[in-house]
Amino acid sequence: MYKALLVFTPDKFTDTAIKVLLSLAILCTMSPVQWEVNTELTVNLQFGLVCFIPVVFGLRIAVISIFGYLILGGIGLPIFADFNSGWTSFTGIKAGYFFGFVLASAVIGFIADMQTNTSVAKAALFVLLGMVLIALPGLLWESGILHDYDWNLALIRLTRPLLIQAAFIVLVIMLIDRALHRKGSRTT
């Protein structure tokens, strides 16, 4: 959605490489960090960042970056939420969320690429859609592993952190939007 406005260099290959490396740096440094809001609520930005990348950079950069992130975490770099890592992450109780990362980045990136103008409201909808596309496979995977799965409790446990993440990511997108439009108005 913003990829046409965010060009680091005229050379397409170099521009793509910069965007992928920037996306990986953001994902790898910010995703593991968790904030304890209170004793019942812990928030990290992993889901939100997975939604942020395709909104800002589009399908191609998002899918490459998300796969790179998953591979780096899979080989042992502690870059997943709460500094987790390893291939066992892809078979454990949280594995469904990783499948959701790929799904969300592809769907959001595809839709964002089709947009002809930027809009914070659209970006907010895309982020919320991404949160659902990540949460659904995650919850389904968890319910398949846990025999006495409580869907109500799971949804309650997930809703507040996801809304906080979405609000933060939309705020960042809004700041990027303002900066890009301010820059564009100065150059014309």
PDB file of C-alpha atoms in Angstrom, residues 23-178:
ATOM      1  CA  SER A  23      11.695  -5.982   7.540  1.00  0.00           C
ATOM      2  CA  LEU A  24      13.804  -8.805   8.970  1.00  0.00           C
ATOM      3  CA  ALA A  25      15.574  -6.397  11.322  1.00  0.00           C
ATOM      4  CA  ILE A  26      12.231  -5.074  12.579  1.00  0.00           C
ATOM      5  CA  LEU A  27      10.762  -8.568  12.999  1.00  0.00           C
ATOM      6  CA  CYS A  28      13.848 -10.075  14.631  1.00  0.00           C
ATOM      7  CA  THR A  29      14.439  -7.262  17.112  1.00  0.00           C
ATOM      8  CA  MET A  30      10.871  -6.358  18.087  1.00  0.00           C
ATOM      9  CA  SER A  31       8.971  -9.682  17.941  1.00  0.00           C
ATOM     10  CA  PRO A  32      10.621 -11.377  20.934  1.00  0.00           C
ATOM     11  CA  VAL A  33      10.055  -8.466  23.309  1.00  0.00           C
ATOM     12  CA  GLN A  34       7.095  -8.758  25.682  1.00  0.00           C
ATOM     13  CA  TRP A  35       5.525  -6.161  27.950  1.00  0.00           C
ATOM     14  CA  GLU A  36       3.611  -7.183  31.012  1.00  0.00           C
ATOM     15  CA  VAL A  37       0.744  -4.695  31.202  1.00  0.00           C
ATOM     16  CA  ASN A  38      -0.538  -6.300  34.390  1.00  0.00           C
ATOM     17  CA  THR A  39      -0.435  -9.775  35.922  1.00  0.00           C
ATOM     18  CA  GLU A  40      -3.109 -11.004  33.497  1.00  0.00           C
ATOM     19  CA  LEU A  41      -2.010  -9.262  30.304  1.00  0.00           C
ATOM     20  CA  THR A  42       1.244  -9.681  28.407  1.00  0.00           C
ATOM     21  CA  VAL A  43       1.669  -8.037  25.018  1.00  0.00           C
ATOM     22  CA  ASN A  44       4.258  -8.502  22.297  1.00  0.00           C
ATOM     23  CA  LEU A  45       4.268  -7.082  18.792  1.00  0.00           C
ATOM     24  CA  GLN A  46       4.871 -10.275  16.828  1.00  0.00           C
ATOM     25  CA  PHE A  47       1.395 -10.540  15.239  1.00  0.00           C
ATOM     26  CA  GLY A  48       1.234  -6.800  14.633  1.00  0.00           C
ATOM     27  CA  LEU A  49       4.615  -6.699  12.933  1.00  0.00           C
ATOM     28  CA  VAL A  50       3.638  -9.586  10.681  1.00  0.00           C
ATOM     29  CA  CYS A  51       0.667  -7.427   9.591  1.00  0.00           C
ATOM     30  CA  PHE A  52       2.727  -4.225   9.378  1.00  0.00           C
ATOM     31  CA  ILE A  53       5.245  -5.508   6.813  1.00  0.00           C
ATOM     32  CA  PRO A  54       2.725  -6.336   4.033  1.00  0.00           C
ATOM     33  CA  VAL A  55       0.743  -3.115   4.568  1.00  0.00           C
ATOM     34  CA  VAL A  56       3.896  -1.042   4.182  1.00  0.00           C
ATOM     35  CA  PHE A  57       5.936  -3.066   1.673  1.00  0.00           C
ATOM     36  CA  GLY A  58       3.423  -5.276  -0.166  1.00  0.00           C
ATOM     37  CA  LEU A  59       3.181  -8.975  -1.004  1.00  0.00           C
ATOM     38  CA  ARG A  60       6.642  -9.793  -2.353  1.00  0.00           C
ATOM     39  CA  ILE A  61       8.662  -8.178   0.439  1.00  0.00           C
ATOM     40  CA  ALA A  62       6.270  -9.496   3.098  1.00  0.00           C
ATOM     41  CA  VAL A  63       6.344 -13.131   2.016  1.00  0.00           C
ATOM     42  CA  ILE A  64      10.125 -13.160   1.585  1.00  0.00           C
ATOM     43  CA  SER A  65      10.586 -11.469   4.966  1.00  0.00           C
ATOM     44  CA  ILE A  66       8.130 -13.693   6.836  1.00  0.00           C
ATOM     45  CA  PHE A  67       9.672 -16.870   5.408  1.00  0.00           C
ATOM     46  CA  GLY A  68      13.133 -15.517   6.281  1.00  0.00           C
ATOM     47  CA  TYR A  69      11.959 -14.733   9.809  1.00  0.00           C
ATOM     48  CA  LEU A  70      10.511 -18.228  10.230  1.00  0.00           C
ATOM     49  CA  ILE A  71      13.681 -19.859   8.886  1.00  0.00           C
ATOM     50  CA  LEU A  72      15.937 -17.793  11.166  1.00  0.00           C
ATOM     51  CA  GLY A  73      13.790 -18.626  14.184  1.00  0.00           C
ATOM     52  CA  GLY A  74      13.576 -22.252  13.096  1.00  0.00           C
ATOM     53  CA  ILE A  75      17.336 -22.672  12.970  1.00  0.00           C
ATOM     54  CA  GLY A  76      17.644 -21.405  16.520  1.00  0.00           C
ATOM     55  CA  LEU A  77      17.841 -17.621  16.655  1.00  0.00           C
ATOM     56  CA  PRO A  78      15.714 -16.534  19.650  1.00  0.00           C
ATOM     57  CA  ILE A  79      13.501 -14.174  17.633  1.00  0.00           C
ATOM     58  CA  PHE A  80      10.019 -15.557  18.195  1.00  0.00           C
ATOM     59  CA  ALA A  81       7.762 -14.217  20.953  1.00  0.00           C
ATOM     60  CA  ASP A  82       9.352 -14.399  24.407  1.00  0.00           C
ATOM     61  CA  PHE A  83      12.733 -15.186  22.765  1.00  0.00           C
ATOM     62  CA  ASN A  84      11.680 -18.695  21.685  1.00  0.00           C
ATOM     63  CA  SER A  85      13.183 -20.490  18.690  1.00  0.00           C
ATOM     64  CA  GLY A  86      13.832 -23.853  17.072  1.00  0.00           C
ATOM     65  CA  TRP A  87      12.039 -26.259  14.741  1.00  0.00           C
ATOM     66  CA  THR A  88       9.965 -27.574  17.647  1.00  0.00           C
ATOM     67  CA  SER A  89       8.157 -24.227  17.542  1.00  0.00           C
ATOM     68  CA  PHE A  90       6.563 -25.407  14.286  1.00  0.00           C
ATOM     69  CA  THR A  91       5.113 -28.553  15.835  1.00  0.00           C
ATOM     70  CA  GLY A  92       4.212 -27.336  19.314  1.00  0.00           C
ATOM     71  CA  ILE A  93       1.036 -25.763  20.604  1.00  0.00           C
ATOM     72  CA  LYS A  94       1.773 -22.383  18.961  1.00  0.00           C
ATOM     73  CA  ALA A  95       2.598 -23.755  15.483  1.00  0.00           C
ATOM     74  CA  GLY A  96      -0.753 -22.723  14.006  1.00  0.00           C
ATOM     75  CA  TYR A  97       0.122 -19.085  14.536  1.00  0.00           C
ATOM     76  CA  PHE A  98       3.222 -19.479  12.339  1.00  0.00           C
ATOM     77  CA  PHE A  99       1.032 -20.861   9.549  1.00  0.00           C
ATOM     78  CA  GLY A 100      -1.169 -17.822  10.118  1.00  0.00           C
ATOM     79  CA  PHE A 101       1.848 -15.544   9.644  1.00  0.00           C
ATOM     80  CA  VAL A 102       2.344 -16.804   6.104  1.00  0.00           C
ATOM     81  CA  LEU A 103      -1.383 -16.652   5.337  1.00  0.00           C
ATOM     82  CA  ALA A 104      -1.788 -13.121   6.743  1.00  0.00           C
ATOM     83  CA  SER A 105       1.308 -11.733   5.023  1.00  0.00           C
ATOM     84  CA  ALA A 106       0.207 -13.165   1.657  1.00  0.00           C
ATOM     85  CA  VAL A 107      -3.420 -12.005   1.892  1.00  0.00           C
ATOM     86  CA  ILE A 108      -2.654  -8.537   3.282  1.00  0.00           C
ATOM     87  CA  GLY A 109       0.234  -8.063   0.859  1.00  0.00           C
ATOM     88  CA  PHE A 110      -1.934  -9.045  -2.099  1.00  0.00           C
ATOM     89  CA  ILE A 111      -4.746  -6.686  -1.070  1.00  0.00           C
ATOM     90  CA  ALA A 112      -2.314  -3.862  -0.244  1.00  0.00           C
ATOM     91  CA  ASP A 113      -0.666  -4.217  -3.657  1.00  0.00           C
ATOM     92  CA  MET A 114      -4.048  -3.684  -5.326  1.00  0.00           C
ATOM     93  CA  GLN A 115      -4.578  -0.326  -3.588  1.00  0.00           C
ATOM     94  CA  THR A 116      -4.035   2.772  -5.716  1.00  0.00           C
ATOM     95  CA  ASN A 117      -4.024   5.243  -2.836  1.00  0.00           C
ATOM     96  CA  THR A 118      -2.976   5.163   0.781  1.00  0.00           C
ATOM     97  CA  SER A 119      -5.411   5.346   3.635  1.00  0.00           C
ATOM     98  CA  VAL A 120      -4.843   4.843   7.342  1.00  0.00           C
ATOM     99  CA  ALA A 121      -8.424   3.548   7.662  1.00  0.00           C
ATOM    100  CA  LYS A 122      -7.736   0.867   5.038  1.00  0.00           C
ATOM    101  CA  ALA A 123      -4.447   0.035   6.702  1.00  0.00           C
ATOM    102  CA  ALA A 124      -6.255  -0.393  10.027  1.00  0.00           C
ATOM    103  CA  LEU A 125      -8.732  -2.791   8.407  1.00  0.00           C
ATOM    104  CA  PHE A 126      -5.876  -4.752   6.836  1.00  0.00           C
ATOM    105  CA  VAL A 127      -4.114  -5.034  10.199  1.00  0.00           C
ATOM    106  CA  LEU A 128      -7.307  -6.283  11.863  1.00  0.00           C
ATOM    107  CA  LEU A 129      -7.869  -8.756   9.015  1.00  0.00           C
ATOM    108  CA  GLY A 130      -4.306  -9.962   9.461  1.00  0.00           C
ATOM    109  CA  MET A 131      -4.826 -10.471  13.179  1.00  0.00           C
ATOM    110  CA  VAL A 132      -7.831 -12.689  12.418  1.00  0.00           C
ATOM    111  CA  LEU A 133      -5.896 -14.595   9.726  1.00  0.00           C
ATOM    112  CA  ILE A 134      -3.115 -15.275  12.226  1.00  0.00           C
ATOM    113  CA  ALA A 135      -5.355 -16.072  15.196  1.00  0.00           C
ATOM    114  CA  LEU A 136      -7.679 -18.495  13.395  1.00  0.00           C
ATOM    115  CA  PRO A 137      -5.080 -21.121  12.401  1.00  0.00           C
ATOM    116  CA  GLY A 138      -3.428 -20.658  15.803  1.00  0.00           C
ATOM    117  CA  LEU A 139      -6.616 -21.276  17.740  1.00  0.00           C
ATOM    118  CA  LEU A 140      -7.594 -24.194  15.498  1.00  0.00           C
ATOM    119  CA  TRP A 141      -4.160 -25.767  15.987  1.00  0.00           C
ATOM    120  CA  GLU A 142      -4.342 -25.297  19.769  1.00  0.00           C
ATOM    121  CA  SER A 143      -7.840 -26.797  19.889  1.00  0.00           C
ATOM    122  CA  GLY A 144      -6.604 -29.833  17.982  1.00  0.00           C
ATOM    123  CA  ILE A 145      -3.839 -30.462  20.501  1.00  0.00           C
ATOM    124  CA  LEU A 146      -5.669 -29.674  23.739  1.00  0.00           C
ATOM    125  CA  HIS A 147      -8.545 -32.048  24.461  1.00  0.00           C
ATOM    126  CA  ASP A 148     -10.455 -29.809  26.844  1.00  0.00           C
ATOM    127  CA  TYR A 149     -10.011 -26.606  24.824  1.00  0.00           C
ATOM    128  CA  ASP A 150     -12.053 -23.661  26.055  1.00  0.00           C
ATOM    129  CA  TRP A 151     -12.756 -21.430  23.031  1.00  0.00           C
ATOM    130  CA  ASN A 152     -14.253 -18.640  25.162  1.00  0.00           C
ATOM    131  CA  LEU A 153     -11.190 -18.459  27.379  1.00  0.00           C
ATOM    132  CA  ALA A 154      -8.881 -18.606  24.358  1.00  0.00           C
ATOM    133  CA  LEU A 155     -10.678 -15.736  22.637  1.00  0.00           C
ATOM    134  CA  ILE A 156     -10.678 -13.648  25.807  1.00  0.00           C
ATOM    135  CA  ARG A 157      -6.970 -14.372  26.342  1.00  0.00           C
ATOM    136  CA  LEU A 158      -6.131 -13.315  22.777  1.00  0.00           C
ATOM    137  CA  THR A 159      -8.451 -10.355  22.149  1.00  0.00           C
ATOM    138  CA  ARG A 160      -6.937  -7.662  24.376  1.00  0.00           C
ATOM    139  CA  PRO A 161      -3.301  -8.231  23.356  1.00  0.00           C
ATOM    140  CA  LEU A 162      -4.271  -8.302  19.674  1.00  0.00           C
ATOM    141  CA  LEU A 163      -6.244  -5.076  19.947  1.00  0.00           C
ATOM    142  CA  ILE A 164      -3.320  -3.387  21.730  1.00  0.00           C
ATOM    143  CA  GLN A 165      -0.936  -4.608  19.027  1.00  0.00           C
ATOM    144  CA  ALA A 166      -3.284  -3.473  16.274  1.00  0.00           C
ATOM    145  CA  ALA A 167      -3.662  -0.026  17.838  1.00  0.00           C
ATOM    146  CA  PHE A 168       0.110   0.374  18.139  1.00  0.00           C
ATOM    147  CA  ILE A 169       0.759  -0.797  14.568  1.00  0.00           C
ATOM    148  CA  VAL A 170      -1.957   1.489  13.173  1.00  0.00           C
ATOM    149  CA  LEU A 171      -0.408   4.391  15.089  1.00  0.00           C
ATOM    150  CA  VAL A 172       2.971   3.645  13.499  1.00  0.00           C
ATOM    151  CA  ILE A 173       1.344   3.373  10.056  1.00  0.00           C
ATOM    152  CA  MET A 174      -0.408   6.693  10.666  1.00  0.00           C
ATOM    153  CA  LEU A 175       2.936   8.335  11.482  1.00  0.00           C
ATOM    154  CA  ILE A 176       4.507   6.843   8.344  1.00  0.00           C
ATOM    155  CA  ASP A 177       1.529   7.999   6.286  1.00  0.00           C
ATOM    156  CA  ARG A 178       1.826  11.558   7.599  1.00  0.00           C
TER     157      ARG A 178
END
